[in-house]
Coordinates of C-alpha atoms in Angstrom, one line a residue:
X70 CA 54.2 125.8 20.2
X71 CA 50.8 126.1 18.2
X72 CA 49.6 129.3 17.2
X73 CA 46.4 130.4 16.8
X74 CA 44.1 133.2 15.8
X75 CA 46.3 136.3 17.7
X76 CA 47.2 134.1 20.7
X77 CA 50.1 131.6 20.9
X78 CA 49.8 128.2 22.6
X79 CA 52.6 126.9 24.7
X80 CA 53.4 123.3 26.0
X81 CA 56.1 122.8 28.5
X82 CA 57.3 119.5 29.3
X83 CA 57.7 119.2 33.5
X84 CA 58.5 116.2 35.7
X85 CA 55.2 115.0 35.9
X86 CA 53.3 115.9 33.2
X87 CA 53.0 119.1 30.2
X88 CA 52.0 122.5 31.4
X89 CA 49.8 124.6 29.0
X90 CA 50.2 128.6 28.3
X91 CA 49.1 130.6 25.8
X92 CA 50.4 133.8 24.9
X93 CA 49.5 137.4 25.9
X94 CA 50.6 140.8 25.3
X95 CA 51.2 143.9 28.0
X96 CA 49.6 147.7 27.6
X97 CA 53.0 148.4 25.8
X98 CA 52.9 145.4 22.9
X99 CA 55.1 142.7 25.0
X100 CA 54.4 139.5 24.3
X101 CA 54.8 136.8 27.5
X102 CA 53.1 133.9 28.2
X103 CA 50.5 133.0 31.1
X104 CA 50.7 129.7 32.3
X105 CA 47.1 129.4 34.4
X106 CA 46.3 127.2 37.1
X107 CA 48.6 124.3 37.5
X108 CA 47.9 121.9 40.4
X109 CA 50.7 122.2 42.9
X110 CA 49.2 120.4 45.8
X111 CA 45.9 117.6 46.0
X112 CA 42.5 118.7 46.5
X113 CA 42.3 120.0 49.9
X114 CA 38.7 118.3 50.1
X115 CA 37.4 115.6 52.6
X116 CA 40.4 114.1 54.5
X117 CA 42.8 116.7 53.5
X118 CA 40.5 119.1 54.8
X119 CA 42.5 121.0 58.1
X120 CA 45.9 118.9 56.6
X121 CA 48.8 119.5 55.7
X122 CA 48.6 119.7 52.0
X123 CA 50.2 116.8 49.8
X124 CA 52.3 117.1 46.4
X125 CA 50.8 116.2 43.5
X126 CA 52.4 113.2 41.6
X127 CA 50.7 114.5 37.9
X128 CA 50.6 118.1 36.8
X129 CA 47.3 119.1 35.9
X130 CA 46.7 122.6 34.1
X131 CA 43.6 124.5 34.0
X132 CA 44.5 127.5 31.8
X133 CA 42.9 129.5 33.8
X134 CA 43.1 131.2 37.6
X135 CA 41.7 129.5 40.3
X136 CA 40.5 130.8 43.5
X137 CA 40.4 129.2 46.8
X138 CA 36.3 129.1 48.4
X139 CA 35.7 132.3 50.4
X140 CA 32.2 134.4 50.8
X141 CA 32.8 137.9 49.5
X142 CA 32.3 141.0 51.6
X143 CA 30.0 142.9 49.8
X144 CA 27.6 141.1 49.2
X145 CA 28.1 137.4 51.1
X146 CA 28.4 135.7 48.0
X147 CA 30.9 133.0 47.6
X148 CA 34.0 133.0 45.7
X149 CA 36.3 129.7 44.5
X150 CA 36.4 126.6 45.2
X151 CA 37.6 124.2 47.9
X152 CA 39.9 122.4 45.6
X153 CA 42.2 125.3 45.2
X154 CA 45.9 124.2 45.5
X155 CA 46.7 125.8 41.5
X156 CA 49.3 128.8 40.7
X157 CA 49.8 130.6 37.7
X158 CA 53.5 131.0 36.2
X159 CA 53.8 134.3 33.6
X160 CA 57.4 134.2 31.2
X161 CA 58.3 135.8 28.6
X162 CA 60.7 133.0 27.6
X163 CA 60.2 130.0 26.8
X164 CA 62.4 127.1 24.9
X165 CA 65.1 129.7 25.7
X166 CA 68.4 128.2 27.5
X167 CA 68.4 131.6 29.7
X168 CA 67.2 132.3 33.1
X169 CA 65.5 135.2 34.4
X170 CA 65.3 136.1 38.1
X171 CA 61.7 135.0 39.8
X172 CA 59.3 136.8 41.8
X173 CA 56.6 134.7 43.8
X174 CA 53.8 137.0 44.8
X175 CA 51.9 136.0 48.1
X176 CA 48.3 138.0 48.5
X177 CA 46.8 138.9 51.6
X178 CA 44.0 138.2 53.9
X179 CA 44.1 141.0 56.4
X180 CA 41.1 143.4 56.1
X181 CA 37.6 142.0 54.3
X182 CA 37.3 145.6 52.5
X183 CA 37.8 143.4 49.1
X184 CA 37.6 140.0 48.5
X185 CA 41.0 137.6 49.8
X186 CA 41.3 137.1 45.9
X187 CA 44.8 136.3 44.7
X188 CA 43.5 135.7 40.9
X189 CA 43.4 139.4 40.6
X190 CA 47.0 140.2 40.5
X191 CA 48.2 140.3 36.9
X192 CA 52.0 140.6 36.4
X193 CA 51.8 142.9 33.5
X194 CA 54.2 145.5 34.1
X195 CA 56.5 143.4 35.4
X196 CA 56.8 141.7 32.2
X197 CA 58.2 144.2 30.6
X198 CA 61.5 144.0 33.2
X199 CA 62.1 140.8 32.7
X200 CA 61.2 138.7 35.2
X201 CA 59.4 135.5 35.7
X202 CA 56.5 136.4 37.6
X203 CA 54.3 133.4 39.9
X204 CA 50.9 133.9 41.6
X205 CA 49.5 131.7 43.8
X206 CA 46.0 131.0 45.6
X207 CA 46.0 129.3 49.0
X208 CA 43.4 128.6 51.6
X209 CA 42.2 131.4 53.6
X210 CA 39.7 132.2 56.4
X211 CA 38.3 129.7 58.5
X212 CA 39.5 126.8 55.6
X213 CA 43.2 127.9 55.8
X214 CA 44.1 129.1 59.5
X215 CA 40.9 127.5 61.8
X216 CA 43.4 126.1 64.6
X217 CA 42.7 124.2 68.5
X218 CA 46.6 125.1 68.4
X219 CA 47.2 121.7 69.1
X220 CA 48.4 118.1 67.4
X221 CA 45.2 117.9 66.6
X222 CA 44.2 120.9 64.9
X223 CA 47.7 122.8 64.3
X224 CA 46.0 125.7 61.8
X225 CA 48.8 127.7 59.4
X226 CA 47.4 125.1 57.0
X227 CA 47.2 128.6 54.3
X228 CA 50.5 129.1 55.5
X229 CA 51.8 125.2 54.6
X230 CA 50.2 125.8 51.0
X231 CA 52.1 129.0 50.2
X232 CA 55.5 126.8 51.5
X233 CA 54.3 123.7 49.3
X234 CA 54.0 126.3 46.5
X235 CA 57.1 127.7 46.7
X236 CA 58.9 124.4 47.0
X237 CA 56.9 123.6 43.5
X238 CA 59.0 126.8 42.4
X239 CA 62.2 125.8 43.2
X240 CA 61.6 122.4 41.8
X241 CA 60.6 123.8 38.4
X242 CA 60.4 127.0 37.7
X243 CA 63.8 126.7 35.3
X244 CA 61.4 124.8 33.0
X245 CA 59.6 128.7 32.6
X246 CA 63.2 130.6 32.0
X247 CA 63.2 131.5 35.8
X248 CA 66.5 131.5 38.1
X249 CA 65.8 129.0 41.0
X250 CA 68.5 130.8 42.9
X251 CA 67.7 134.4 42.1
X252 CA 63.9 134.2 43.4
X253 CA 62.2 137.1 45.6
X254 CA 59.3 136.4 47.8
X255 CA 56.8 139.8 47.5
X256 CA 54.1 140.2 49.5
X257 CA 51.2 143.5 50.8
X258 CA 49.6 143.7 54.1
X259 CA 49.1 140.0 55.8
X260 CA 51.1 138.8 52.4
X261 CA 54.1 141.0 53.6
X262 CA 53.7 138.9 57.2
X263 CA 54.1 135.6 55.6
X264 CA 57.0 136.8 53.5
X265 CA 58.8 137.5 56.2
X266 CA 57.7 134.3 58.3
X267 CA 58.6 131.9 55.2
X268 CA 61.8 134.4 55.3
X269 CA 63.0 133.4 58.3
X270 CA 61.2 129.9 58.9
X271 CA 61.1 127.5 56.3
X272 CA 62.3 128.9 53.3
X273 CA 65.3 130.7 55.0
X274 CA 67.9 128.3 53.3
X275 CA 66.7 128.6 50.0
X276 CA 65.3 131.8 49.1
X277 CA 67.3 135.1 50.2
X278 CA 65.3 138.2 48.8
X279 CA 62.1 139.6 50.0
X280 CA 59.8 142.5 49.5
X281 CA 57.1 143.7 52.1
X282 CA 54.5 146.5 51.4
X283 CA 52.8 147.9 54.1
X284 CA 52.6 144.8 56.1
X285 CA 55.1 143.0 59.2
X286 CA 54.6 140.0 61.3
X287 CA 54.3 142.2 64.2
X288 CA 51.1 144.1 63.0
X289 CA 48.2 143.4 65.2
X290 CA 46.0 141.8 61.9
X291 CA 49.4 139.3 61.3
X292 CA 49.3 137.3 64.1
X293 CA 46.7 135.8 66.8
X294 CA 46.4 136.8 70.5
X295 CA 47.1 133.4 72.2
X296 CA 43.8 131.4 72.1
X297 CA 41.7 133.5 69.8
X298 CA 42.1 131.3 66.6
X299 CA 41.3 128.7 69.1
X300 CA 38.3 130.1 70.7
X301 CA 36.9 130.6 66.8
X302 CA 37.3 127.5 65.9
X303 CA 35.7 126.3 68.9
X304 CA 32.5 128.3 67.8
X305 CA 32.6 127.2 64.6
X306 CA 32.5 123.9 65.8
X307 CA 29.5 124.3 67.9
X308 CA 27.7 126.0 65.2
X309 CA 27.8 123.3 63.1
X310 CA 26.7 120.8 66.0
X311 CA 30.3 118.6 65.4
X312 CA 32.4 117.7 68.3
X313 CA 35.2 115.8 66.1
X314 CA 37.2 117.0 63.4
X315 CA 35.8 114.2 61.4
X316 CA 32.9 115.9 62.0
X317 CA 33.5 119.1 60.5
X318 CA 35.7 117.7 57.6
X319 CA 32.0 116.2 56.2
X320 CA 30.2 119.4 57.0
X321 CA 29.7 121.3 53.8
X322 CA 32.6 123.6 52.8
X323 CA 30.0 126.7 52.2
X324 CA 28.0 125.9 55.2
X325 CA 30.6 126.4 57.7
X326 CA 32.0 129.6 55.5
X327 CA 28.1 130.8 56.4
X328 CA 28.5 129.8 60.2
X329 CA 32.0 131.2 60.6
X330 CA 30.7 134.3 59.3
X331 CA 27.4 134.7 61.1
X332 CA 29.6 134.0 64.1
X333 CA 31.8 137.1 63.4
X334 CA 29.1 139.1 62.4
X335 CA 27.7 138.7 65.8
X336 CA 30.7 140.1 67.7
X337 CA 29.7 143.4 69.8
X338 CA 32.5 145.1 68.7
X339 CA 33.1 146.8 65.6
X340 CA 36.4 145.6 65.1
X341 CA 35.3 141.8 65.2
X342 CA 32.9 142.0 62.6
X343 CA 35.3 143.1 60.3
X344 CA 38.8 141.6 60.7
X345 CA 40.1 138.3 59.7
X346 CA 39.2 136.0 62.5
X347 CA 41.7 133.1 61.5
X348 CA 45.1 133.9 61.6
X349 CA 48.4 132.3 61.7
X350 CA 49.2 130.7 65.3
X351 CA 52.3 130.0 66.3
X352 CA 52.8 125.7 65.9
X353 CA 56.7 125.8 67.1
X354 CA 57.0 123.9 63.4
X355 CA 56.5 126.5 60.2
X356 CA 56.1 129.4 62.9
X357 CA 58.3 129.1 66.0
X358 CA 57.8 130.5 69.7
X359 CA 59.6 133.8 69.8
X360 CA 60.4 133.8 66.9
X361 CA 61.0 138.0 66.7
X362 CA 64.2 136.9 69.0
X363 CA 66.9 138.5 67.0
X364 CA 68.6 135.2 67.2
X365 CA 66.0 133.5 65.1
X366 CA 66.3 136.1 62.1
X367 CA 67.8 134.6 58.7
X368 CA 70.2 136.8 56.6
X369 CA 68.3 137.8 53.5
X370 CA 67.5 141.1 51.8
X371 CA 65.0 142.9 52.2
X372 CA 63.0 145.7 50.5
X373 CA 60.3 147.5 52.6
X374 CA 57.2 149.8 51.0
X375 CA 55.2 152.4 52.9
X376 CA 52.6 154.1 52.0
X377 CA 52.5 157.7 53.2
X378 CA 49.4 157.7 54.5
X379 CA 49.0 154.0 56.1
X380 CA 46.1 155.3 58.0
X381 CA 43.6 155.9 55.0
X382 CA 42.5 151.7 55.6
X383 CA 40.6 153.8 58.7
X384 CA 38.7 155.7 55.8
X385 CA 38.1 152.5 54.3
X386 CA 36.5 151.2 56.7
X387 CA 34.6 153.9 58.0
X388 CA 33.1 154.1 54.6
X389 CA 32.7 150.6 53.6
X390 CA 30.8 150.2 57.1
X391 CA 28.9 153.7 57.2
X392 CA 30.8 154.4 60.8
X393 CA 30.3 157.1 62.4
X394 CA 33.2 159.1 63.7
X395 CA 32.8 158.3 67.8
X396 CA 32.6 153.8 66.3
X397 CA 35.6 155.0 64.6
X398 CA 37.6 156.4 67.1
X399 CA 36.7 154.1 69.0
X400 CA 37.9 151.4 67.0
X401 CA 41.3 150.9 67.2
X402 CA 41.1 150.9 70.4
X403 CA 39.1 148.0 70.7
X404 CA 41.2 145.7 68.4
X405 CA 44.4 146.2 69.9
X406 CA 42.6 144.8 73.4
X407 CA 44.5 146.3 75.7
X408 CA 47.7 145.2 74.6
X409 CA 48.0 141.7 75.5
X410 CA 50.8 140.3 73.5
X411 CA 50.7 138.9 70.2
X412 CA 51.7 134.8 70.1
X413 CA 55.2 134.9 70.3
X414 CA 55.8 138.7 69.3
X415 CA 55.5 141.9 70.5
X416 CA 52.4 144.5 70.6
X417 CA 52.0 148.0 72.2
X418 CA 49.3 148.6 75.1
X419 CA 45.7 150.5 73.6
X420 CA 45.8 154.4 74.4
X421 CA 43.1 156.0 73.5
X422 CA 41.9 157.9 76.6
X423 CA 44.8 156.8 78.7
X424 CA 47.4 159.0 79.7
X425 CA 50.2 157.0 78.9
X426 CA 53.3 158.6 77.2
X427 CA 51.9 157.3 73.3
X428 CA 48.2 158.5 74.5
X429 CA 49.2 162.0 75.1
X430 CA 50.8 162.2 71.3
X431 CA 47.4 161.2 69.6
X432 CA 45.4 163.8 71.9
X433 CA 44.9 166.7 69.8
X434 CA 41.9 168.9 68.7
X435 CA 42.1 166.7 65.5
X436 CA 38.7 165.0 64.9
X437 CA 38.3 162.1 65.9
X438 CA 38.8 160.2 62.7
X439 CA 42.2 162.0 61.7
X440 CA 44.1 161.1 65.3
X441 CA 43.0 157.4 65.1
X442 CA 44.4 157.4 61.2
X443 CA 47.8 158.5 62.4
X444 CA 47.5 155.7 65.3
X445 CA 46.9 153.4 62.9
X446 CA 49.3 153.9 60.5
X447 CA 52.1 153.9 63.4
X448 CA 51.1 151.3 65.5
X449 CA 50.3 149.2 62.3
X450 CA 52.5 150.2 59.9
X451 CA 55.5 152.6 60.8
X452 CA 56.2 151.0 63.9
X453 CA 56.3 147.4 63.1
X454 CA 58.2 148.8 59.4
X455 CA 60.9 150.1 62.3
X456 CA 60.7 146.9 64.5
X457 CA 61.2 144.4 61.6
X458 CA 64.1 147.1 60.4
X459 CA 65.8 147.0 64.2
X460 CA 65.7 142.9 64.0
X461 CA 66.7 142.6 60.3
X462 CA 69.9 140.4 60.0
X463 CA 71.1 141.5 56.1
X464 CA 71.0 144.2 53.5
X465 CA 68.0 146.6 54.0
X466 CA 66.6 149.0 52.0
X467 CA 62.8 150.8 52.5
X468 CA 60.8 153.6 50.8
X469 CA 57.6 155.4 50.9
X470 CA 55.4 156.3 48.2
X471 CA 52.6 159.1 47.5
X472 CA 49.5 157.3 48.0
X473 CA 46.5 158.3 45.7
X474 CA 43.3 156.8 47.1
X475 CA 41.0 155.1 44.6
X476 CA 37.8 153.7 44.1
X477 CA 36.9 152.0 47.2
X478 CA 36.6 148.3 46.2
X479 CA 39.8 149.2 44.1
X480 CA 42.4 150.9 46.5
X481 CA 44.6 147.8 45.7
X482 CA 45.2 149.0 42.3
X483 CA 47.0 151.8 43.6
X484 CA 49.1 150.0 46.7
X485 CA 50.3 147.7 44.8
X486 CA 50.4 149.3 41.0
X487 CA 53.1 147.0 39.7
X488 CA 50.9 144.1 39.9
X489 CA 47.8 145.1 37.2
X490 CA 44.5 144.5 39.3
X491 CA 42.0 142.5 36.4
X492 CA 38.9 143.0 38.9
X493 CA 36.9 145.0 37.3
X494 CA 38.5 148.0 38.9
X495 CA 39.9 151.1 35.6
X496 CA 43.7 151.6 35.8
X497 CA 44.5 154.3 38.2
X498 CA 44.5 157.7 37.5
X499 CA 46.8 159.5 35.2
X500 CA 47.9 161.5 37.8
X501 CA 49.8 158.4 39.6
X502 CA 51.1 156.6 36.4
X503 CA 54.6 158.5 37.5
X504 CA 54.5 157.0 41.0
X505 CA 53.3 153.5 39.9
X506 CA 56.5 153.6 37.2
X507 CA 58.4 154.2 39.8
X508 CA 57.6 151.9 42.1
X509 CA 57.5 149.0 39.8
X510 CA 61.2 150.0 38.4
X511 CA 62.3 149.8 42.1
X512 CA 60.4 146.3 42.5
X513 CA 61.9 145.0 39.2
X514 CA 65.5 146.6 40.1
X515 CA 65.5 145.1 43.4
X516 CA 64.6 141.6 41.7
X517 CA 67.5 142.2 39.7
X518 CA 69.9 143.2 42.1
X519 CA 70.6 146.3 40.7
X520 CA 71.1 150.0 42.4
X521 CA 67.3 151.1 43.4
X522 CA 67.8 154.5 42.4
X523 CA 65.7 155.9 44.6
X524 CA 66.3 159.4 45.2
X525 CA 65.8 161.2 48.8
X526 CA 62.2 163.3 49.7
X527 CA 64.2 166.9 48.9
X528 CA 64.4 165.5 45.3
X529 CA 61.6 163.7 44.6
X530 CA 58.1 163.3 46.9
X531 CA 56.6 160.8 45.2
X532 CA 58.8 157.7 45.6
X533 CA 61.6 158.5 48.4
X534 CA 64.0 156.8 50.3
X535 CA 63.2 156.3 54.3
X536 CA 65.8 153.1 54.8
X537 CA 67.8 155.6 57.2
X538 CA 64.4 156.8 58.9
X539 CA 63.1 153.1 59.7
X540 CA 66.5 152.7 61.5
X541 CA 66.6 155.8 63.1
X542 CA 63.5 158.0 63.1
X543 CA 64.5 161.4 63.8
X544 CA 65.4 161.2 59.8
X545 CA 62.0 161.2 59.4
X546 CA 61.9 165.2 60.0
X547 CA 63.0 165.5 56.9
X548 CA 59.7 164.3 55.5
X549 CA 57.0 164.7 58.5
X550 CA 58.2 166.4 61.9
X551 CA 55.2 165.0 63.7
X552 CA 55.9 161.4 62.3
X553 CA 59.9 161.9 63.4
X554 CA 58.5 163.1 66.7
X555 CA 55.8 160.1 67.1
X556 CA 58.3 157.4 66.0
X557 CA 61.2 158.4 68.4
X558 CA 58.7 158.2 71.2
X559 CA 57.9 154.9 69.8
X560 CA 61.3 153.7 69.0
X561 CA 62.4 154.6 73.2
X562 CA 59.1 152.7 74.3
X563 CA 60.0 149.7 72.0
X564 CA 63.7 149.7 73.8
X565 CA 62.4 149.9 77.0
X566 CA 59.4 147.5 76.5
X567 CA 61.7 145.0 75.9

């Protein structure tokens, strides 16, 4: 250890090589240390582009975060950098012959309302519960999940990264102070989706702990109608003029961010220029056919978050696009297609303007706006929450938090507040520094293994316990009569769908 002026500097001998850290200190004084950007996989460049990533035989540490190459929403601008495959380890002990239990932390790519960065998550709270905290980046968008969903061109290649990551984890992270077999895989909208794949797929023998937050592998963003990711790719292809992957492995990385893009943005529907047009695919290898079968479901446990108001992401976007309320309400609509079913998984027919049994629930002399926020949050959030609950083999527990809306292009500050957001977004607001202690006690307790203590909606409103509502929804009166109503509707449709 070499110290320097007010910062630390760390060397950790590994397998195959030294990692650097260097020292830093949370809001309250804690000291931990950051260990930036190691290499966990080769540069995903040139052959390895749409590959299976490789191990790397020689650490390499950059000693600083690293982003994988995507264009940013606001203003087309590109973020990162093709060679991407780093993480970042935070401790805060080191040369110490004691273990700490591990949280790996697996960002999103779901909605383009901020940038798919994961090098804005800081662990800072979390150091102050001790636990070993690991962020990774991975590819996303067209780089990460473009698919033919074929031998050829299986896609999940985002989704092979995280698993190579995590694998680098198990491998090492004792080296940091870190329990290999006390790690949690946490995760927030699409992140929460590959938790729960890795969960139950590849990682099922190894890891056993997992927290989702606001997200399920059943939410119409999670997964790919059957040929979409295809049909995308396809596009890309021709807008690049290459008919061979060779081909489009030599095309340059940015240029076919810029086509991919100009493709979406010519979509006539609202809904397609602004969600994630590469997904995950089922490939029968890291994501299996059927695989919501209840048969296929590992034995782990499992901590689910909910926001209480899951449909504010439809003022999000309604803002961040300058939609008016008749696109909005349209809009849902739209992206759940008329309910075809999701590869290998469930989804629930569109309603709006039918006269089905769920239409007639979201037909109201609400404006337009406020009924397509609670379909949203059901049909995205609530519902899968229940279907992922009714399916869960292993201990279960689930809550729902107050959720303060922020600064737009800084809501994640406050949906995830035990991760510190470093994008040049202020700390929330006073007002939620209660419910952001909370939650980030229950996350760190949960790592731990210790009781939650999370108290019921009569005692406290801002941080409650719904694990007996997901499972049964007429407890759900307790906290919303509408909500209990709408989710046993949807809980006797789910039965009978199936």
């Amino acid at each position: 250890m070499v110290t320097g002026a007010m910062v630390m500097y760390c060397f950790l001998s590994t397998y195959n090589g030294l990692a650097r850290g260097y020292s830093l200190t949370t809001q309250v004084d804690n000291w931990y240390f950051a260990f930036l950007g190691i290499r966990y996989g080769k540069t995903s460049r040139g052959d390895l582009r749409f590959s299976k990533p490789e191990n790397v035989t020689r650490i390499e540490t950059l000693m600083s975060r690293q982003e994988c190459l995507e264009m940013d929403p606001k203003d087309g601008s590109f973020i990162g950098q093709e060679d991407c495959l780093f993480l970042n380890v935070y401790t805060t002990r080191v040369y110490v012959n004691q273990s700490m239990p591990v949280l790996i932390w697996i960002h999103g790519q779901s909605l383009p309302l901020e940038s798919n960065k994961g090098s804005i998550y800081s662990p800072d709270k979390l150091m102050n519960h001790g636990v070993v905290v690991v962020t990774m980046s991975y590819r996303v968008g067209p780089l990460g999940f473009a698919s033919f969903e074929n031998s050829t061109m299986p896609g999940n290649y985002g989704f092979m990264d995280q698993q190579l990551a995590i694998e680098w984890v198990v491998r090492n992270i004792h080296l940091f102070g870190g329990d290999r077999k006390r790690i949690t895989l946490a995760g927030e909208g699409e992140g929460a989706a590959f938790v729960l794949h890795h969960l139950n797929g590849p990682m099922k023998d190894q890891i056993k702990k997992g927290i989702v937050i606001s997200g399920s592998r059943i939410a119409p963003w999670a997964m790919s109608r059957e040929s979409w990711v295809h049909n995308r790719t396809l596009d890309l292809f021709k807008a690049v003029n290459c008919s061979s992957l060779d081909c489009l492995r030599n095309v340059d990385a940015r240029k076919l961010l810029q086509a991919a893009y100009a493709n979406q943005n010519k979509m006539p529907w609202w809904w397609g220029k602004i969600a994630t047009q590469f997904r995950p695919v089922v490939d029968d290898i890291n994501i299996k056919d059927n695989w919501f079968d209840e048969e296929r479901q590992a034995n782990f446990s499992l901590l689910v978050g909910l926001r209480s108001d899951e449909g504010e992401v439809m003022k999000e976007v309604a803002a961040k696009y300058n939609m008016s309320e008749e696109d909005t309400s349209r809009l849902f609509c739209t992206y759940n297609d008329g309910g075809g079913r999701r590869q290998g998984g469930p989804s629930l027919p569109c309603v709006y303007g039918s006269t089905n049994q769920i239409g007639s629930m979201y037909k109201s002399n609400d404006e337009p706006v406020k009924s397509a926020r609670k379909y949203i949050a059901d049909s995205w959030y609530y519902y899968p929450a229940m279907y992922e609950a009714r399916i869960h083999v292993g201990p279960l527990n689930a809550f729902m938090y107050n959720y303060t809306t922020g600064p737009l292009e800084c809501t994640m500050q406050y949906k995830v507040p035990f991760m510190l957001i470093v994008d040049n977004c202020p700390l929330y607001e006073n007002s939620y520094e209660s419910t952001a202690s909370k939650f980030t006690q229950v996350v760190a307790r949960f790592v731990h293994g210790r009781d939650l203590k999370v108290q019921s909606y009569f005692i406290d409103q801002e941080l409650f316990d719904i694990t007996q509502a997901i499972l049964e929804p007429e407890a759900y009166s307790e906290i919303d009569s509408d909500l209990a109503n709408r989710m046993k509707t949807m809980k006797s449709l789910l039965i009978d769908y199936y």
